[in-house]
Amino acid sequence: MSAHPDYEVVIGLEVHAQLRTESKLFSPAPVRYGAPPNHSVHPICLALPGVLPVLNERAVELAVRAALATHCTVHERSIFARKNYFYPDLPKGYQISQYEEPLATQGWLDVAVGPDAEEELTRVRLTRIHMEEDAGKSIHDAAVVGSGVTHVDLNRAGVPLIEIVSEPDIRSPEQAVAYLRTLRSVLRYIDVSDADMERGNFRCDANISLRPRGRQELGVRTELKNLNSFRFIQAALEAEIARQAELLDEGGEVKQATLAFDPATGRIRVLRLKENADDYRYFPDPDLVPLILARERIEAVRRSLPELAEAKCERFQREYALSAHEARALTETRGLSEFFEAAAREHAAPRSIANWVLRDVLRALNERGVEIEQTRLEPAALAALVRLVDEGRTTTQSARGLVPELVERGGDPAALVGERGLEAVSDAGSLEPAVDAVLGAHPDDVARYRSGEKKVLNFLMGQVMRHTQGKADPAAVRRILVARMEAEEDG
Amino acid sequence: MLSPFANLSELRAALDGREVTSAELVEASLGRAQATRDSLNAFVRLRPEAARAAAATADARLASGAPRSALDGIPVAIKDVMVHRGECTTCASRILEGFVSPYSATAVEKLEAAGAVIVGSTNMDEFAMGSSTEHSCYGPTRNPWNTACTAGGSSGGSAAAVAAGIVPAALGTDTGGSIRQPASFCGVVGIKPTYGRVSRWGLVAFASSLDQIGVFARTAADAGRVLEVIAGHDEKDSTSVPEPVPAFAKALDGDVSGLVVGLPREFMVEEGLDAGVLAAVREAVEELARAGAEVREVSLPHTEYAVATYYLIATAEASSNLARYDGVRYGRRAADVTGLTDMYTRTRAQGFGVEVKRRIVLGTYVLSAGYYDAYYRKAQQVRTLLRRDFERAFAGCDVIATPTSPEVAFRLGAKTDDPLRMYLSDIYTVSANLAGLPGISIPCGSAGGLPVGLQLLAAPLREATLLRVADAFERRTEHHRCTPPEAR
């Protein structure tokens, strides 16, 4: 369900990503995932009487990195503002954020959308990126805290976030998910955020509206909150689009509201009707001075950025003669791209390495749900493995079988081939009995080959490979099979 | 026998000369505080055990001839608005009843590091919002000169404590005049430093861009000594100025020849200004002229907007600063509530006094959608104009002299029914807070038996100039030596 026939879908996304700092944005309390409740706190994040915020400079650097990596204009002067509202997990009764003068504005991300190998690049513009502190957590779950009571855990209160706001440039749920994946990848590439949705350090809210095709004016938009997995995001957007479309089809009006998606039932629930916009009474925080970033400092951060995915992707296509799709897959994470290049450097044919990484290494990673950095597979080992196949010392099939083990336990491919008896067999003396056995078992296929169906050779080869547990050198097998079948032909 | 009205320097000399011990001074201080509890109500809380222990360690240091500073062993008081580790701080509000802070304000830490003995916390208007110390949950503080009158506010307790000879020095805070006005009402010296001179870490916030901790003392030199101890850059306060702290009490040689004193024409109008106050202030300025200063008229054209500007900015910031008092984490929480909103509304309705509520509502309005530009943003723009008025004026003078207050101490209850009338008593003091300038009030006479204060303002970071002029005035007059009739 991509494009709706009657309506154009207009989606804008707001992402809150937690910055990878040691301590909080305005307090020295440590940022620690999984600490016991209210253990990672300090008078500042508890909003005790008399405390004052002090800005974490590392958080600023990470925020600037994120802004530069997404092509934003980083402003030399930005202001922290108070966003005032009452809630138990907001200790000060206001959140320190940025409002009229944010850190960065006007960036973009190029996002690949569409079926594999036929993706198109679309550009999603970013309105702004600003810094703000996170709120704590309210735990209402009766199973955890008992009924009729809510517990407040302030470990998260004050943790540094960047809020990344996109323009309403997104036109489909697929594009939305692709945008989020791309953004996540960028943030991880530059070590700004772990961007792990499951741990809550990459959170997304979506604004959706529909308008009849051809109309310029935007429709009334609703806001979907608490979207915490890519799968749910897509389903939630689709459900809301369907809901709005149905409403509009019946001549109804979409009401501005804040909604949540229930993945269990697939239904949209209204959290709050937004008849009046919330008034947060923003004003510049008088406890903080304006954030001034010298041009030179911004440029220094820019120079310290690693090569980003887009540049790498484009370079891989040029240097290694890879397709756009292949290059994108290899550059999806910095770890994988660095692994590939390191392995390619040790081998004469990077193309070949690319195939192995894309096919066998990626599969092993996905099956185990791990990143390349978490495995024992060394780039040099992969290169060595591929060389063994190149030299005919083992077969492709045998080598492929070794990849999972190399990923899990590491090791030396040549040694493993020796230990497991995976040397390729190519001498006629060893192979002829297998060939004879197969030919004997499939007389009809032999006849078909002789009558002109040369394709049957592949089937017969496969059978010989099975018979020899994949150790037979395919080239030798082919030679012997053909020789046998044609020789007998001649009678 | 030392007089209870001995000043800091005199007490220092007595301690160093072994004429008296810190324990004796502290005991006398505690005794006087207790004795004046009903008549003055200057203190909300005393800490006798801790004070005696501190005095004992001070005496040990003094016995070995190694005092830490000019303040070592000297009893002092702090306003109930600065946190003190292990001690109760309530800002004279029910909403903080029972609150014990796990940390100390930087200014308080510095006092203790210098060896000063904090005997207790003084009374104030709740959350520093007021000009008479009548808005305290502990009842008003009375003026030692006439106990039917207010001691001024919001630092009335600290002013009265020094005026009545309970302590030779005390810390207060000044957001719109809350040190200077009570100093003038109580006939003592009160100094508000440049914004950012003294760290606000540990100062319970009222209006963040205006609040400053300052000093009450019996003489300008004493005020300078205490200010030296508590001032200085603090990394924990992002608005703290990095400038080094000069030795404020040095170089006070009484010489003001050639110094230019500016008199703002907008401040010296007779309308609204008590005749006795105007006369005392004029005489004081003439004294400075006789001492060799040159007196000139200056103009601060945007003065008429100062009070309104102040009340817009201060209440807006306060409405946000006081949002944390919500019953969730500390302080009072209403009992028997039916849900979150009920908990919030009842806790704050019960916990805050009427003046605090008034200012929170006003401040919320000022920041609200549709009004922010007309009120808050506009007020900040006028603030810039006020700053510029002073920059221009200080281009042609060293200090500006004005009355501290348009009147002497008013009777208790005289203005509590009319908040706007109460606000107008800040008319001479608020501009300094808006412009971030240092200001001092020194006793310069009396009217109707009550003290009159002369206010001096200087350019940012020029506290030394203020102290020089104040000290020179003290050398030629006796006003700072006057003491109130003994409090019963």
Coordinates of C-alpha atoms in Angstrom, one line a residue, chain B residues 47-376:
Chain B
R47 CA 21.3 26.6 65.1
P48 CA 22.9 26.8 68.5
E49 CA 24.6 23.5 68.6
A50 CA 26.2 23.8 65.2
A51 CA 27.2 27.4 65.9
R52 CA 28.8 26.5 69.2
A53 CA 30.8 23.7 67.6
A54 CA 31.9 26.1 64.8
A55 CA 32.9 28.7 67.4
A56 CA 34.9 26.1 69.3
T57 CA 37.0 25.2 66.2
A58 CA 37.4 28.9 65.4
D59 CA 38.7 29.5 68.9
A60 CA 41.2 26.7 68.5
R61 CA 42.5 28.4 65.4
L62 CA 42.6 31.8 67.0
A63 CA 44.4 30.4 70.0
S64 CA 47.1 29.1 67.7
G65 CA 47.3 32.6 66.1
A66 CA 46.1 31.4 62.8
P67 CA 42.7 33.0 61.9
R68 CA 41.5 32.0 58.4
S69 CA 40.2 35.4 57.5
A70 CA 38.8 38.6 58.7
L71 CA 35.6 36.7 59.4
D72 CA 37.0 33.8 61.4
G73 CA 35.0 33.2 64.6
I74 CA 32.6 36.0 63.8
P75 CA 28.8 35.3 64.2
V76 CA 26.8 36.0 61.1
A77 CA 23.4 35.3 59.7
I78 CA 22.0 34.1 56.3
K79 CA 18.6 34.8 54.8
D80 CA 16.3 31.8 54.7
V81 CA 16.6 31.7 50.9
M82 CA 20.1 30.2 50.6
V83 CA 20.6 26.5 51.1
H84 CA 22.8 25.2 53.9
R85 CA 23.8 21.5 53.9
G86 CA 22.0 19.6 56.6
E87 CA 19.9 22.6 57.6
C88 CA 16.3 23.4 57.0
T89 CA 15.7 26.1 54.3
T90 CA 12.1 27.2 53.7
C91 CA 12.2 30.7 52.0
A92 CA 9.6 31.6 54.6
S93 CA 7.1 29.4 52.8
R94 CA 4.9 26.6 53.9
I95 CA 5.5 24.8 50.7
L96 CA 9.1 24.1 51.8
E97 CA 8.4 23.2 55.3
G98 CA 10.8 20.5 56.5
F99 CA 13.0 20.8 53.5
V100 CA 16.6 20.0 54.4
S101 CA 19.2 20.6 51.7
P102 CA 21.9 18.0 50.9
Y103 CA 24.2 20.8 49.6
S104 CA 25.2 24.4 50.5
A105 CA 25.1 27.5 48.5
T106 CA 28.5 28.6 47.3
A107 CA 28.2 31.9 49.2
V108 CA 27.4 29.9 52.4
E109 CA 30.3 27.5 51.8
K110 CA 32.7 30.5 51.4
L111 CA 31.5 32.1 54.6
E112 CA 32.1 28.8 56.5
A113 CA 35.4 28.3 54.8
A114 CA 36.4 31.7 56.0
G115 CA 35.6 30.7 59.5
A116 CA 32.4 32.7 60.0
V117 CA 29.9 31.2 62.4
I118 CA 26.4 31.0 61.0
V119 CA 24.1 31.4 64.0
G120 CA 20.8 31.0 62.0
S121 CA 18.6 31.9 59.1
T122 CA 16.7 35.2 59.0
N123 CA 13.1 36.1 58.1
M124 CA 12.1 37.3 54.7
D125 CA 9.1 37.8 52.4
E126 CA 8.1 34.4 51.0
F127 CA 10.4 33.5 48.1
A128 CA 11.9 37.0 48.3
M129 CA 8.7 38.5 46.9
G130 CA 7.9 41.6 48.9
S131 CA 9.1 44.9 50.3
S132 CA 8.2 44.6 53.9
T133 CA 8.8 41.0 55.2
E134 CA 5.1 40.9 56.0
H135 CA 4.6 38.1 53.5
S136 CA 6.3 35.5 55.6
C137 CA 4.7 32.3 56.9
Y138 CA 6.5 33.1 60.2
G139 CA 4.9 36.5 60.7
P140 CA 6.6 39.9 60.0
T141 CA 9.9 41.2 61.2
R142 CA 9.6 44.4 63.1
N143 CA 11.9 47.4 62.7
P144 CA 14.3 47.8 65.6
W145 CA 13.8 51.6 65.4
N146 CA 10.1 51.3 65.8
T147 CA 8.5 48.0 66.3
A148 CA 5.2 49.2 64.9
C149 CA 6.9 49.6 61.6
T150 CA 8.3 47.1 59.0
A151 CA 11.9 46.3 58.6
G152 CA 11.5 46.5 54.9
G153 CA 11.8 43.6 52.6
S154 CA 12.4 41.1 51.3
S155 CA 15.6 40.7 53.5
G156 CA 14.0 42.4 56.5
G157 CA 15.2 39.7 58.9
S158 CA 18.9 40.2 58.0
A159 CA 18.6 44.0 58.1
A160 CA 17.0 43.9 61.5
A161 CA 19.5 41.4 62.8
V162 CA 22.4 43.7 62.0
A163 CA 20.5 46.9 63.1
A164 CA 19.7 45.4 66.4
G165 CA 23.3 44.2 67.1
I166 CA 22.5 40.5 67.0
V167 CA 25.2 39.9 64.4
P168 CA 27.7 42.4 62.8
A169 CA 27.0 41.1 59.3
A170 CA 24.4 39.1 57.5
L171 CA 23.7 37.9 53.9
G172 CA 20.6 39.0 52.1
T173 CA 19.4 38.9 48.5
D174 CA 18.4 41.7 46.2
T175 CA 16.2 41.2 43.2
G176 CA 14.5 44.6 43.0
G177 CA 15.9 46.3 46.1
S178 CA 15.5 43.7 48.8
I179 CA 18.8 44.4 50.4
R180 CA 19.0 48.2 49.8
Q181 CA 15.5 49.1 50.9
P182 CA 15.6 47.2 54.2
A183 CA 19.1 48.6 54.9
S184 CA 17.7 52.1 54.5
F185 CA 14.7 51.3 56.7
C186 CA 16.9 49.8 59.4
G187 CA 19.7 52.3 59.3
V188 CA 22.5 49.9 58.2
V189 CA 24.8 49.4 55.2
G190 CA 23.4 47.1 52.5
I191 CA 25.2 46.3 49.3
K192 CA 24.0 44.5 46.2
P193 CA 26.9 43.5 43.9
T194 CA 27.1 43.5 40.1
Y195 CA 24.9 40.8 38.6
G196 CA 27.2 37.7 38.4
R197 CA 29.7 38.8 41.1
V198 CA 28.4 36.4 43.7
S199 CA 27.4 32.9 42.6
R200 CA 23.7 32.1 42.6
W201 CA 24.4 28.4 43.1
G202 CA 22.3 27.4 46.1
L203 CA 20.3 30.6 46.1
V204 CA 16.7 29.6 45.7
A205 CA 15.6 31.4 42.6
F206 CA 13.0 34.1 42.4
A207 CA 14.0 36.0 39.2
S208 CA 17.1 34.5 37.7
S209 CA 18.3 37.4 35.7
L210 CA 17.8 39.8 38.6
D211 CA 18.7 37.9 41.9
Q212 CA 22.0 38.6 43.7
I213 CA 23.3 37.7 47.1
G214 CA 24.6 40.7 49.0
V215 CA 25.7 41.9 52.4
F216 CA 24.4 43.8 55.4
A217 CA 26.9 45.3 57.8
R218 CA 27.5 48.3 60.1
T219 CA 30.1 50.0 57.9
A220 CA 31.1 50.1 54.3
A221 CA 34.5 48.6 55.0
D222 CA 32.8 45.6 56.8
A223 CA 30.5 45.1 53.9
G224 CA 33.5 45.1 51.6
R225 CA 35.3 42.5 53.7
V226 CA 32.3 40.1 53.6
L227 CA 31.7 40.7 49.9
E228 CA 35.3 39.8 49.2
V229 CA 34.8 36.5 50.9
I230 CA 31.6 35.5 49.1
A231 CA 32.3 36.9 45.6
G232 CA 34.1 35.2 42.7
H233 CA 33.6 33.2 39.6
D234 CA 31.8 29.9 40.1
E235 CA 31.6 27.2 37.4
K236 CA 28.4 26.0 38.9
D237 CA 26.7 29.3 37.9
S238 CA 26.7 29.9 34.2
T239 CA 25.8 33.6 34.7
S240 CA 28.8 34.1 37.1
V241 CA 31.3 36.7 35.9
P242 CA 34.9 35.5 35.4
E243 CA 36.4 38.7 36.7
P244 CA 38.8 38.4 39.7
V245 CA 37.6 39.8 43.0
P246 CA 39.5 43.0 44.1
A247 CA 40.4 43.5 47.7
F248 CA 37.3 45.6 48.3
A249 CA 38.2 46.7 51.8
K250 CA 41.6 47.9 50.9
A251 CA 42.3 51.4 49.6
L252 CA 39.5 53.0 51.5
D253 CA 41.3 56.2 52.3
G254 CA 38.4 58.6 52.4
D255 CA 39.6 60.5 49.3
V256 CA 36.8 61.4 46.9
S257 CA 38.3 64.6 45.5
G258 CA 37.5 64.8 41.9
L259 CA 35.0 62.0 42.0
V260 CA 31.9 62.9 40.1
V261 CA 28.5 62.2 41.7
G262 CA 25.5 62.2 39.3
L263 CA 22.0 63.1 40.5
P264 CA 19.4 61.8 38.2
R265 CA 16.8 64.5 37.6
E266 CA 14.0 61.9 37.2
F267 CA 14.7 60.6 40.7
M268 CA 14.9 63.8 42.7
V269 CA 11.4 65.1 42.1
E270 CA 9.4 66.1 45.1
E271 CA 6.2 64.4 44.1
G272 CA 5.9 61.0 45.8
L273 CA 9.1 61.5 47.8
D274 CA 8.9 62.1 51.5
A275 CA 10.1 65.6 52.3
G276 CA 12.2 64.4 55.2
V277 CA 13.9 61.7 53.0
L278 CA 14.6 64.3 50.2
A279 CA 16.1 66.7 52.7
A280 CA 18.4 64.0 54.3
V281 CA 19.5 62.9 50.9
R282 CA 20.3 66.4 49.7
E283 CA 22.3 67.1 52.8
A284 CA 24.2 63.9 52.3
V285 CA 25.1 64.8 48.7
E286 CA 26.2 68.2 49.9
E287 CA 28.5 66.5 52.4
L288 CA 30.1 64.6 49.5
A289 CA 30.6 67.9 47.7
R290 CA 32.2 69.3 50.8
A291 CA 34.5 66.3 50.7
G292 CA 35.7 67.2 47.3
A293 CA 33.3 65.4 45.0
E294 CA 31.8 67.2 42.0
V295 CA 28.0 66.9 41.8
R296 CA 26.3 67.0 38.4
E297 CA 22.8 66.4 37.2
V298 CA 22.4 63.4 35.0
S299 CA 19.4 62.0 33.2
L300 CA 17.9 58.5 33.1
P301 CA 15.1 59.1 30.7
H302 CA 13.4 55.7 30.8
T303 CA 13.1 55.7 34.6
E304 CA 9.3 55.9 34.4
Y305 CA 9.1 52.5 32.9
A306 CA 11.4 50.7 35.4
V307 CA 8.9 49.4 37.9
A308 CA 6.6 48.0 35.2
T309 CA 9.5 46.5 33.3
Y310 CA 10.8 44.9 36.6
Y311 CA 7.4 43.4 37.5
L312 CA 6.9 41.9 34.1
I313 CA 10.3 40.3 33.9
A314 CA 10.6 39.3 37.6
T315 CA 7.1 37.7 37.7
A316 CA 7.6 35.9 34.4
E317 CA 10.8 34.3 35.6
A318 CA 9.4 33.5 39.0
S319 CA 6.3 31.8 37.5
S320 CA 8.7 29.3 35.9
N321 CA 11.2 29.1 38.8
L322 CA 8.5 28.2 41.2
A323 CA 7.0 25.4 39.1
R324 CA 9.2 22.9 40.7
Y325 CA 7.3 23.3 44.0
D326 CA 4.7 20.7 43.1
G327 CA 4.7 18.2 46.0
V328 CA 6.3 15.5 44.0
R329 CA 9.9 15.3 45.2
Y330 CA 10.3 17.3 48.4
G331 CA 8.6 19.9 50.7
R332 CA 4.9 19.9 51.4
R333 CA 2.4 17.7 49.6
A334 CA -1.3 18.0 50.2
A335 CA -2.9 15.0 51.9
D336 CA -6.0 13.1 50.7
V337 CA -5.8 14.0 47.1
T338 CA -7.9 12.4 44.3
G339 CA -5.4 12.5 41.4
L340 CA -2.5 14.3 39.9
T341 CA -4.2 17.6 39.1
D342 CA -5.8 17.7 42.5
M343 CA -2.4 17.0 44.1
Y344 CA -0.8 19.9 42.2
T345 CA -3.6 22.4 42.8
R346 CA -4.1 21.7 46.5
T347 CA -0.4 21.5 47.3
R348 CA 0.3 24.8 45.7
A349 CA -2.9 26.5 46.9
Q350 CA -2.1 25.5 50.5
G351 CA 1.7 25.9 50.3
F352 CA 2.0 29.4 48.7
G353 CA 1.1 32.7 50.3
V354 CA -1.1 35.2 48.5
E355 CA 1.6 37.5 47.2
V356 CA 3.5 34.5 45.7
K357 CA 0.3 33.3 44.0
R358 CA -0.4 36.8 42.7
R359 CA 3.1 37.0 41.1
I360 CA 2.9 33.4 39.7
V361 CA -0.4 34.2 38.0
L362 CA 0.9 37.5 36.7
G363 CA 4.1 36.0 35.4
T364 CA 2.2 33.1 33.7
Y365 CA 0.0 35.6 31.9
V366 CA 3.0 37.7 30.8
L367 CA 4.5 34.7 29.1
S368 CA 1.4 33.3 27.6
A369 CA 0.6 33.0 23.9
G370 CA -0.7 36.2 22.6
Y371 CA 0.8 38.3 25.3
Y372 CA 4.5 37.3 25.3
D373 CA 5.4 39.8 22.6
A374 CA 3.5 42.7 24.2
Y375 CA 4.7 42.1 27.7
Y376 CA 7.8 40.0 28.1

